[in-house]
Amino acid sequence: MILRPLVQLLNRTSLVLQIAIGLVAGIALALLAPQATDEVGFLGTLFISALKAVAPVLVFILVASAIANHKPGQPTHIRPILMLYLIGTLAAAIVAVIASSLWPSTLVLHDAATGTTPPSGIAEVLKSLALNVVDNPVNALLKGNFIGILAWAIGLGIAIRHGSDSTRAMFADLSHGVTLIVRVVIRCAPLGVFGLVATTFADAGLKALAGYAHLLIVLVGCMLFVALVINPLIVFSQIRRNPYPLVFTCLRESGVTAFFTRSSAANVPVNLQLAERLGLHEDTYSVSIPLGATINMAGAAITISVLALAAAHTLGIQVDLATAILLCVVSAVCACGASGVAGGSLLLIPLACSLFGIPADVAMQVVAIGFIIGILQDSAETALNSSTDVLFTAAACMARDKA
């Protein structure tokens, strides 16, 4: 009975505010009582362990379920929108890789060098990639081999597409169940952030805060560049007139709402209403908007690329041009499979990190850092993702009407 009011208070308080409180409390504890950080540091370790446990299963089930339950025979006028989604996500990943190369971020990681063998070039990356693809699925899940997990999930999903309706429904139910577990783990993020920040600041002081600020500036800067430069160029290629009135309308009426809801799925009704006000074809936007909330993830591609390269830079791993191109493709593909929960894209960072031979322990520390800066990062990411859904749908519809 005593705990019930506390639980109700937590349910009424947004996760963003809880994480902010955990962040401030962790910094305060590190400054005022650094000797106590060893005890609370266990909370951060526990949170990272929970992420390590749920991430492989999440990737496997979500990808397999999405492919298994994909309905073929979509209307042909959806294809141009899907192409814009693909181009936009890949372009965002390229922007993130270039920005990370020009302004590399350095993170404070514990025991970061342990067990890390940097690849010598693209040949070694591709060789490691091939070996990981054919790994035993059980071993891939146990060791967190995300490339192998992704390969088996795709293969199993394609196979189950030809199975019975009950089998596909079972995978859909599993997907919902795993997503629910992920939500529970993420609800523990404030405690995890509290422990991680307290330990990090006790060890590294303000150096860690500077690293977080630099990383956040690169992330948000990339998202603003994509929203205000790359996306208008893509829209102009379709409508052949000034794209900015449409861009600003989508950012104002969709992006602002998504910034505060931090959920592309929750913003789908807002986008549908906006598409109706723009006079778009209902048979098109009724399909493309919900689909875009699942696969059009430019912001997620930026997050995955920037954080993976920040981990590589911290470990002293040199990234050549060919590997960077491969990272862009992998980040774009990973982004399309990002979970719909807040912070879902962060759980796919280990998959990108595996290209550089970065172990899961280190990659999960990067994921935890993503939750620390997620107060702004995830909001900006969702705003970019959701506003782009209706933007590209409108561009494709206007281009077809013009033709």
Short mmCIF file of C-alpha atoms in Angstrom, two decimals:
data_model
loop_
_atom_site.label_atom_id
_atom_site.label_comp_id
_atom_site.label_asym_id
_atom_site.label_seq_id
_atom_site.Cartn_x
_atom_site.Cartn_y
_atom_site.Cartn_z
CA MET A 1 0.00 0.00 0.00
CA ILE A 2 2.85 2.36 0.76
CA LEU A 3 4.44 1.74 -2.64
CA ARG A 4 1.26 2.36 -4.62
CA PRO A 5 1.39 6.21 -4.43
CA LEU A 6 5.05 6.07 -5.49
CA VAL A 7 4.24 3.85 -8.48
CA GLN A 8 1.38 6.16 -9.47
CA LEU A 9 3.70 9.17 -9.24
CA LEU A 10 6.28 7.46 -11.46
CA ASN A 11 3.60 6.60 -14.02
CA ARG A 12 2.46 10.22 -14.14
CA THR A 13 6.02 11.56 -14.50
CA SER A 14 7.52 11.47 -17.99
CA LEU A 15 10.56 9.29 -18.59
CA VAL A 16 12.48 12.32 -19.87
CA LEU A 17 12.02 14.12 -16.56
CA GLN A 18 12.99 11.01 -14.61
CA ILE A 19 16.20 10.61 -16.64
CA ALA A 20 16.98 14.31 -16.13
CA ILE A 21 16.54 13.87 -12.37
CA GLY A 22 18.80 10.79 -12.45
CA LEU A 23 21.42 12.74 -14.42
CA VAL A 24 21.43 15.66 -11.99
CA ALA A 25 21.41 13.36 -8.96
CA GLY A 26 24.35 11.37 -10.33
CA ILE A 27 26.43 14.50 -10.92
CA ALA A 28 25.56 15.83 -7.45
CA LEU A 29 26.53 12.56 -5.77
CA ALA A 30 29.84 12.43 -7.65
CA LEU A 31 30.69 15.99 -6.57
CA LEU A 32 29.46 15.82 -2.98
CA ALA A 33 30.16 12.22 -1.95
CA PRO A 34 32.44 10.53 -4.50
CA GLN A 35 33.20 7.72 -2.05
CA ALA A 36 29.58 6.55 -2.32
CA THR A 37 29.63 6.12 -6.09
CA ASP A 38 30.99 2.57 -5.90
CA GLU A 39 27.76 1.36 -4.31
CA VAL A 40 25.38 3.14 -6.69
CA GLY A 41 27.59 2.19 -9.63
CA PHE A 42 25.99 -1.25 -9.40
CA LEU A 43 22.77 0.27 -10.73
CA GLY A 44 24.57 1.32 -13.90
CA THR A 45 26.16 -2.12 -14.28
CA LEU A 46 22.77 -3.77 -13.80
CA PHE A 47 21.18 -1.51 -16.40
CA ILE A 48 23.89 -2.27 -18.98
CA SER A 49 23.51 -6.00 -18.28
CA ALA A 50 19.77 -5.75 -18.87
CA LEU A 51 20.39 -4.00 -22.19
CA LYS A 52 22.87 -6.71 -23.18
CA ALA A 53 20.29 -9.36 -22.37
CA VAL A 54 17.37 -7.86 -24.27
CA ALA A 55 19.07 -6.36 -27.36
CA PRO A 56 19.92 -9.63 -29.23
CA VAL A 57 16.43 -11.04 -28.70
CA LEU A 58 14.87 -7.72 -29.72
CA VAL A 59 16.74 -7.58 -33.04
CA PHE A 60 16.01 -11.22 -33.85
CA ILE A 61 12.28 -11.16 -33.09
CA LEU A 62 11.50 -7.71 -34.52
CA VAL A 63 13.24 -8.30 -37.86
CA ALA A 64 11.85 -11.83 -38.28
CA SER A 65 8.33 -10.69 -37.39
CA ALA A 66 8.43 -7.65 -39.68
CA ILE A 67 9.49 -9.74 -42.69
CA ALA A 68 7.15 -12.64 -41.90
CA ASN A 69 4.11 -10.35 -41.59
CA HIS A 70 4.89 -8.12 -44.57
CA LYS A 71 1.92 -8.08 -46.93
CA PRO A 72 2.92 -8.26 -50.61
CA GLY A 73 1.03 -6.49 -53.36
CA GLN A 74 1.12 -2.94 -52.04
CA PRO A 75 -0.27 -0.33 -54.47
CA THR A 76 2.33 0.68 -57.04
CA HIS A 77 2.14 4.41 -56.15
CA ILE A 78 3.68 3.55 -52.77
CA ARG A 79 6.97 2.62 -54.44
CA PRO A 80 8.18 6.20 -55.09
CA ILE A 81 7.57 7.02 -51.42
CA LEU A 82 9.49 3.92 -50.32
CA MET A 83 12.35 5.00 -52.58
CA LEU A 84 12.36 8.45 -50.96
CA TYR A 85 12.36 6.81 -47.52
CA LEU A 86 15.38 4.72 -48.52
CA ILE A 87 17.28 7.64 -50.08
CA GLY A 88 16.56 9.91 -47.11
CA THR A 89 17.71 7.34 -44.54
CA LEU A 90 20.89 6.50 -46.46
CA ALA A 91 21.68 10.20 -47.00
CA ALA A 92 21.27 10.83 -43.27
CA ALA A 93 23.74 8.03 -42.49
CA ILE A 94 26.24 9.54 -44.95
CA VAL A 95 25.88 12.98 -43.33
CA ALA A 96 26.47 11.42 -39.90
CA VAL A 97 29.63 9.60 -41.05
CA ILE A 98 31.07 12.74 -42.64
CA ALA A 99 30.28 14.87 -39.58
CA SER A 100 31.79 12.27 -37.24
CA SER A 101 34.96 12.26 -39.34
CA LEU A 102 35.24 16.05 -39.29
CA TRP A 103 34.35 16.45 -35.60
CA PRO A 104 35.18 13.11 -33.90
CA SER A 105 33.76 12.50 -30.43
CA THR A 106 35.65 10.90 -27.56
CA LEU A 107 33.75 9.07 -24.83
CA VAL A 108 34.70 7.98 -21.32
CA LEU A 109 34.43 4.17 -21.33
CA HIS A 110 35.42 1.77 -18.59
CA ASP A 111 37.92 -0.95 -19.59
CA ALA A 112 37.32 0.05 -23.19
CA ALA A 113 40.44 -1.52 -24.63
CA THR A 114 39.85 -4.95 -23.13
CA GLY A 115 39.41 -7.60 -25.80
CA THR A 116 39.24 -5.12 -28.67
CA THR A 117 41.14 -5.94 -31.86
CA PRO A 118 40.62 -3.21 -34.47
CA PRO A 119 40.21 -4.44 -38.08
CA SER A 120 43.06 -3.49 -40.40
CA GLY A 121 40.84 -2.56 -43.33
CA ILE A 122 37.75 -3.29 -45.39
CA ALA A 123 39.01 -6.77 -46.37
CA GLU A 124 39.19 -7.83 -42.73
CA VAL A 125 35.81 -6.25 -42.02
CA LEU A 126 34.19 -8.15 -44.89
CA LYS A 127 35.87 -11.41 -43.86
CA SER A 128 34.66 -10.99 -40.29
CA LEU A 129 31.22 -10.04 -41.63
CA ALA A 130 31.00 -13.24 -43.69
CA LEU A 131 32.03 -15.42 -40.75
CA ASN A 132 29.51 -13.71 -38.47
CA VAL A 133 26.71 -14.19 -41.00
CA VAL A 134 27.10 -17.99 -40.97
CA ASP A 135 27.45 -18.26 -37.21
CA ASN A 136 25.26 -20.72 -35.32
CA PRO A 137 22.07 -18.82 -34.35
CA VAL A 138 22.16 -19.98 -30.73
CA ASN A 139 25.82 -18.97 -30.45
CA ALA A 140 25.02 -15.63 -32.10
CA LEU A 141 22.34 -14.94 -29.50
CA LEU A 142 24.57 -16.02 -26.61
CA LYS A 143 27.59 -13.98 -27.71
CA GLY A 144 25.70 -10.98 -29.04
CA ASN A 145 26.80 -11.51 -32.67
CA PHE A 146 24.33 -9.02 -34.14
CA ILE A 147 25.35 -9.63 -37.76
CA GLY A 148 24.56 -13.32 -37.36
CA ILE A 149 21.35 -12.52 -35.52
CA LEU A 150 20.27 -10.20 -38.33
CA ALA A 151 21.08 -12.79 -41.01
CA TRP A 152 19.13 -15.56 -39.27
CA ALA A 153 16.22 -13.21 -38.55
CA ILE A 154 15.98 -12.25 -42.23
CA GLY A 155 16.20 -15.88 -43.36
CA LEU A 156 13.64 -17.09 -40.84
CA GLY A 157 11.31 -14.18 -41.60
CA ILE A 158 11.37 -14.96 -45.35
CA ALA A 159 10.70 -18.63 -44.64
CA ILE A 160 7.79 -17.91 -42.28
CA ARG A 161 6.15 -15.61 -44.83
CA HIS A 162 5.14 -18.84 -46.60
CA GLY A 163 3.91 -20.45 -43.36
CA SER A 164 0.47 -20.55 -41.83
CA ASP A 165 -1.38 -17.50 -40.56
CA SER A 166 -1.16 -18.79 -37.01
CA THR A 167 2.64 -19.01 -37.21
CA ARG A 168 2.92 -15.43 -38.48
CA ALA A 169 0.51 -14.31 -35.78
CA MET A 170 2.66 -16.03 -33.18
CA PHE A 171 5.72 -14.06 -34.31
CA ALA A 172 3.69 -10.85 -34.23
CA ASP A 173 2.69 -11.65 -30.65
CA LEU A 174 6.32 -12.41 -29.77
CA SER A 175 7.30 -9.05 -31.25
CA HIS A 176 4.76 -7.26 -29.05
CA GLY A 177 5.93 -9.24 -26.03
CA VAL A 178 9.61 -8.44 -26.54
CA THR A 179 8.73 -4.78 -27.09
CA LEU A 180 6.90 -4.78 -23.76
CA ILE A 181 9.98 -6.21 -22.02
CA VAL A 182 12.12 -3.53 -23.66
CA ARG A 183 9.73 -0.88 -22.35
CA VAL A 184 10.18 -2.26 -18.83
CA VAL A 185 13.98 -2.18 -19.16
CA ILE A 186 13.91 1.37 -20.52
CA ARG A 187 11.68 2.47 -17.64
CA CYS A 188 14.65 1.57 -15.43
CA ALA A 189 16.86 3.99 -17.38
CA PRO A 190 16.68 6.76 -14.71
CA LEU A 191 18.27 4.46 -12.11
CA GLY A 192 20.81 3.21 -14.63
CA VAL A 193 21.70 6.76 -15.69
CA PHE A 194 22.03 7.75 -12.01
CA GLY A 195 24.55 4.97 -11.36
CA LEU A 196 26.47 5.45 -14.61
CA VAL A 197 26.74 9.23 -14.30
CA ALA A 198 27.79 9.05 -10.65
CA THR A 199 30.56 6.55 -11.41
CA THR A 200 31.70 8.33 -14.58
CA PHE A 201 31.89 11.78 -13.01
CA ALA A 202 33.64 10.44 -9.93
CA ASP A 203 36.34 8.96 -12.20
CA ALA A 204 36.57 11.51 -15.03
CA GLY A 205 35.01 14.71 -13.67
CA LEU A 206 33.92 17.42 -16.10
CA LYS A 207 35.79 15.73 -18.96
CA ALA A 208 32.87 13.32 -19.32
CA LEU A 209 30.35 16.20 -19.46
CA ALA A 210 32.36 17.86 -22.23
CA GLY A 211 32.32 14.60 -24.19
CA TYR A 212 28.55 14.28 -23.80
CA ALA A 213 28.02 17.88 -24.93
CA HIS A 214 30.24 17.44 -28.01
CA LEU A 215 28.47 14.21 -28.95
CA LEU A 216 25.05 15.83 -28.54
CA ILE A 217 26.07 18.82 -30.69
CA VAL A 218 27.23 16.51 -33.50
CA LEU A 219 24.03 14.45 -33.32
CA VAL A 220 21.59 17.36 -33.26
CA GLY A 221 23.66 19.27 -35.82
CA CYS A 222 23.43 16.35 -38.25
CA MET A 223 19.67 16.13 -37.74
CA LEU A 224 19.21 19.86 -38.36
CA PHE A 225 21.36 19.65 -41.51
CA VAL A 226 19.29 16.75 -42.84
CA ALA A 227 16.00 18.50 -41.99
CA LEU A 228 16.97 21.87 -43.47
CA VAL A 229 19.33 20.95 -46.33
CA ILE A 230 19.18 17.30 -47.39
CA ASN A 231 15.41 16.81 -47.16
CA PRO A 232 14.63 20.04 -49.07
CA LEU A 233 17.00 18.91 -51.84
CA ILE A 234 15.23 15.55 -52.06
CA VAL A 235 11.81 17.24 -52.11
CA PHE A 236 12.96 19.73 -54.77
CA SER A 237 14.03 16.82 -56.98
CA GLN A 238 10.41 15.69 -56.92
CA ILE A 239 8.29 18.86 -57.05
CA ARG A 240 10.73 21.19 -58.88
CA ARG A 241 9.81 24.29 -56.88
CA ASN A 242 10.73 25.95 -53.60
CA PRO A 243 10.51 23.08 -51.06
CA TYR A 244 10.83 25.13 -47.89
CA PRO A 245 7.14 26.08 -47.38
CA LEU A 246 6.30 22.37 -47.35
CA VAL A 247 9.35 21.52 -45.21
CA PHE A 248 8.52 24.14 -42.58
CA THR A 249 4.85 23.12 -42.53
CA CYS A 250 5.81 19.51 -41.80
CA LEU A 251 8.35 20.51 -39.16
CA ARG A 252 5.91 22.88 -37.46
CA GLU A 253 2.81 20.67 -37.49
CA SER A 254 4.41 17.24 -37.19
CA GLY A 255 7.98 17.69 -35.94
CA VAL A 256 7.09 19.83 -32.92
CA THR A 257 4.49 17.34 -31.71
CA ALA A 258 6.84 14.39 -32.27
CA PHE A 259 9.60 16.20 -30.37
CA PHE A 260 7.51 16.08 -27.20
CA THR A 261 5.82 12.70 -27.69
CA ARG A 262 9.15 11.02 -28.62
CA SER A 263 7.27 8.32 -30.53
CA SER A 264 6.80 8.06 -34.29
CA ALA A 265 3.94 5.62 -33.74
CA ALA A 266 2.14 8.00 -31.39
CA ASN A 267 2.52 10.77 -33.98
CA VAL A 268 0.86 8.80 -36.78
CA PRO A 269 -2.62 10.38 -36.17
CA VAL A 270 -1.05 13.84 -36.32
CA ASN A 271 0.61 13.01 -39.64
CA LEU A 272 -2.60 11.54 -41.08
CA GLN A 273 -4.50 14.74 -40.22
CA LEU A 274 -1.73 16.86 -41.73
CA ALA A 275 -1.74 14.76 -44.92
CA GLU A 276 -5.51 15.27 -45.18
CA ARG A 277 -5.15 19.05 -44.76
CA LEU A 278 -2.48 19.05 -47.47
CA GLY A 279 -4.98 17.44 -49.83
CA LEU A 280 -2.98 14.26 -50.43
CA HIS A 281 -4.46 11.03 -51.75
CA GLU A 282 -6.02 9.09 -48.90
CA ASP A 283 -5.27 5.68 -50.42
CA THR A 284 -1.60 6.67 -50.47
CA TYR A 285 -1.00 8.40 -47.16
CA SER A 286 -3.13 5.90 -45.22
CA VAL A 287 -0.47 3.32 -46.11
CA SER A 288 2.71 5.39 -46.36
CA ILE A 289 2.37 7.25 -43.04
CA PRO A 290 2.09 4.15 -40.79
CA LEU A 291 4.74 2.43 -42.91
CA GLY A 292 7.06 5.43 -42.57
CA ALA A 293 6.69 5.33 -38.78
CA THR A 294 8.29 1.88 -38.98
CA ILE A 295 10.94 2.08 -41.70
CA ASN A 296 11.66 5.79 -42.42
CA MET A 297 14.26 6.44 -39.74
CA ALA A 298 16.76 9.09 -40.84
CA GLY A 299 17.25 10.25 -37.25
CA ALA A 300 17.93 6.70 -36.10
CA ALA A 301 20.51 6.24 -38.88
CA ILE A 302 22.30 9.38 -37.63
CA THR A 303 22.26 8.17 -34.03
CA ILE A 304 23.59 4.72 -34.90
CA SER A 305 26.36 6.08 -37.15
CA VAL A 306 27.56 8.85 -34.84
CA LEU A 307 27.64 6.72 -31.68
CA ALA A 308 29.30 3.76 -33.42
CA LEU A 309 32.01 6.04 -34.82
CA ALA A 310 32.41 7.72 -31.44
CA ALA A 311 33.15 4.30 -29.95
CA ALA A 312 35.61 3.54 -32.77
CA HIS A 313 37.36 6.89 -32.31
CA THR A 314 37.59 6.42 -28.55
CA LEU A 315 39.26 3.03 -29.07
CA GLY A 316 41.68 4.42 -31.67
CA ILE A 317 40.18 2.41 -34.55
CA GLN A 318 40.94 3.90 -37.95
CA VAL A 319 37.95 3.87 -40.30
CA ASP A 320 38.84 3.85 -44.00
CA LEU A 321 36.54 5.01 -46.80
CA ALA A 322 35.25 1.57 -47.76
CA THR A 323 34.41 0.71 -44.15
CA ALA A 324 32.66 4.06 -43.75
CA ILE A 325 30.51 3.34 -46.81
CA LEU A 326 29.66 -0.08 -45.39
CA LEU A 327 28.74 1.57 -42.09
CA CYS A 328 26.34 3.92 -43.92
CA VAL A 329 24.53 0.96 -45.47
CA VAL A 330 24.44 -1.01 -42.23
CA SER A 331 23.20 2.03 -40.27
CA ALA A 332 20.42 2.65 -42.80
CA VAL A 333 19.34 -1.00 -42.64
CA CYS A 334 19.54 -1.03 -38.83
CA ALA A 335 17.50 2.17 -38.64
CA CYS A 336 14.66 0.54 -40.58
CA GLY A 337 14.49 -2.12 -37.87
CA ALA A 338 14.56 0.27 -34.94
CA SER A 339 12.05 -0.47 -32.19
CA GLY A 340 9.11 1.89 -31.82
CA VAL A 341 9.83 2.55 -28.13
CA ALA A 342 11.68 5.64 -26.94
CA GLY A 343 15.40 5.04 -27.31
CA GLY A 344 14.79 1.99 -29.52
CA SER A 345 17.47 2.99 -32.05
CA LEU A 346 20.12 2.91 -29.31
CA LEU A 347 19.71 -0.84 -28.94
CA LEU A 348 20.91 -1.33 -32.52
CA ILE A 349 24.23 0.44 -31.96
CA PRO A 350 26.02 -2.83 -31.02
CA LEU A 351 25.20 -4.17 -34.48
CA ALA A 352 27.05 -1.26 -36.10
CA CYS A 353 29.87 -1.47 -33.55
CA SER A 354 30.41 -5.13 -34.45
CA LEU A 355 31.74 -3.98 -37.86
CA PHE A 356 34.80 -2.64 -36.03
CA GLY A 357 35.29 -5.63 -33.75
CA ILE A 358 34.05 -3.67 -30.73
CA PRO A 359 32.90 -6.11 -28.02
CA ALA A 360 29.36 -6.05 -26.65
CA ASP A 361 30.48 -4.83 -23.21
CA VAL A 362 31.92 -1.65 -24.71
CA ALA A 363 29.06 -1.20 -27.17
CA MET A 364 26.52 -1.37 -24.34
CA GLN A 365 28.37 1.38 -22.49
CA VAL A 366 27.87 3.50 -25.62
CA VAL A 367 24.18 2.60 -25.57
CA ALA A 368 23.99 3.73 -21.94
CA ILE A 369 25.63 7.05 -22.89
CA GLY A 370 22.94 7.37 -25.56
CA PHE A 371 20.30 7.17 -22.83
CA ILE A 372 22.11 9.89 -20.88
CA ILE A 373 21.98 12.36 -23.78
CA GLY A 374 18.64 10.96 -24.96
CA ILE A 375 16.75 13.75 -23.23
CA LEU A 376 17.40 15.88 -26.32
CA GLN A 377 18.77 13.35 -28.81
CA ASP A 378 15.72 11.08 -28.86
CA SER A 379 13.32 14.01 -29.10
CA ALA A 380 15.20 15.53 -32.06
CA GLU A 381 15.50 12.10 -33.68
CA THR A 382 11.76 11.45 -33.45
CA ALA A 383 10.94 14.93 -34.76
CA LEU A 384 13.09 14.32 -37.84
CA ASN A 385 11.74 10.81 -38.41
CA SER A 386 8.07 11.68 -38.08
CA SER A 387 8.07 14.97 -40.00
CA THR A 388 9.93 13.28 -42.87
CA ASP A 389 7.17 10.66 -43.18
CA VAL A 390 4.56 13.21 -44.23
CA LEU A 391 7.11 15.37 -46.10
CA PHE A 392 8.17 12.58 -48.47
CA THR A 393 4.58 11.38 -48.88
CA ALA A 394 3.53 14.90 -49.89
CA ALA A 395 6.49 15.26 -52.27
CA ALA A 396 5.70 11.98 -54.03
CA CYS A 397 1.98 12.80 -54.32
CA MET A 398 2.70 16.30 -55.69
CA ALA A 399 5.20 14.88 -58.18
CA ARG A 400 2.64 12.35 -59.42
CA ASP A 401 -0.08 15.02 -59.75
CA LYS A 402 2.33 17.24 -61.68
CA ALA A 403 3.17 14.40 -64.04
#
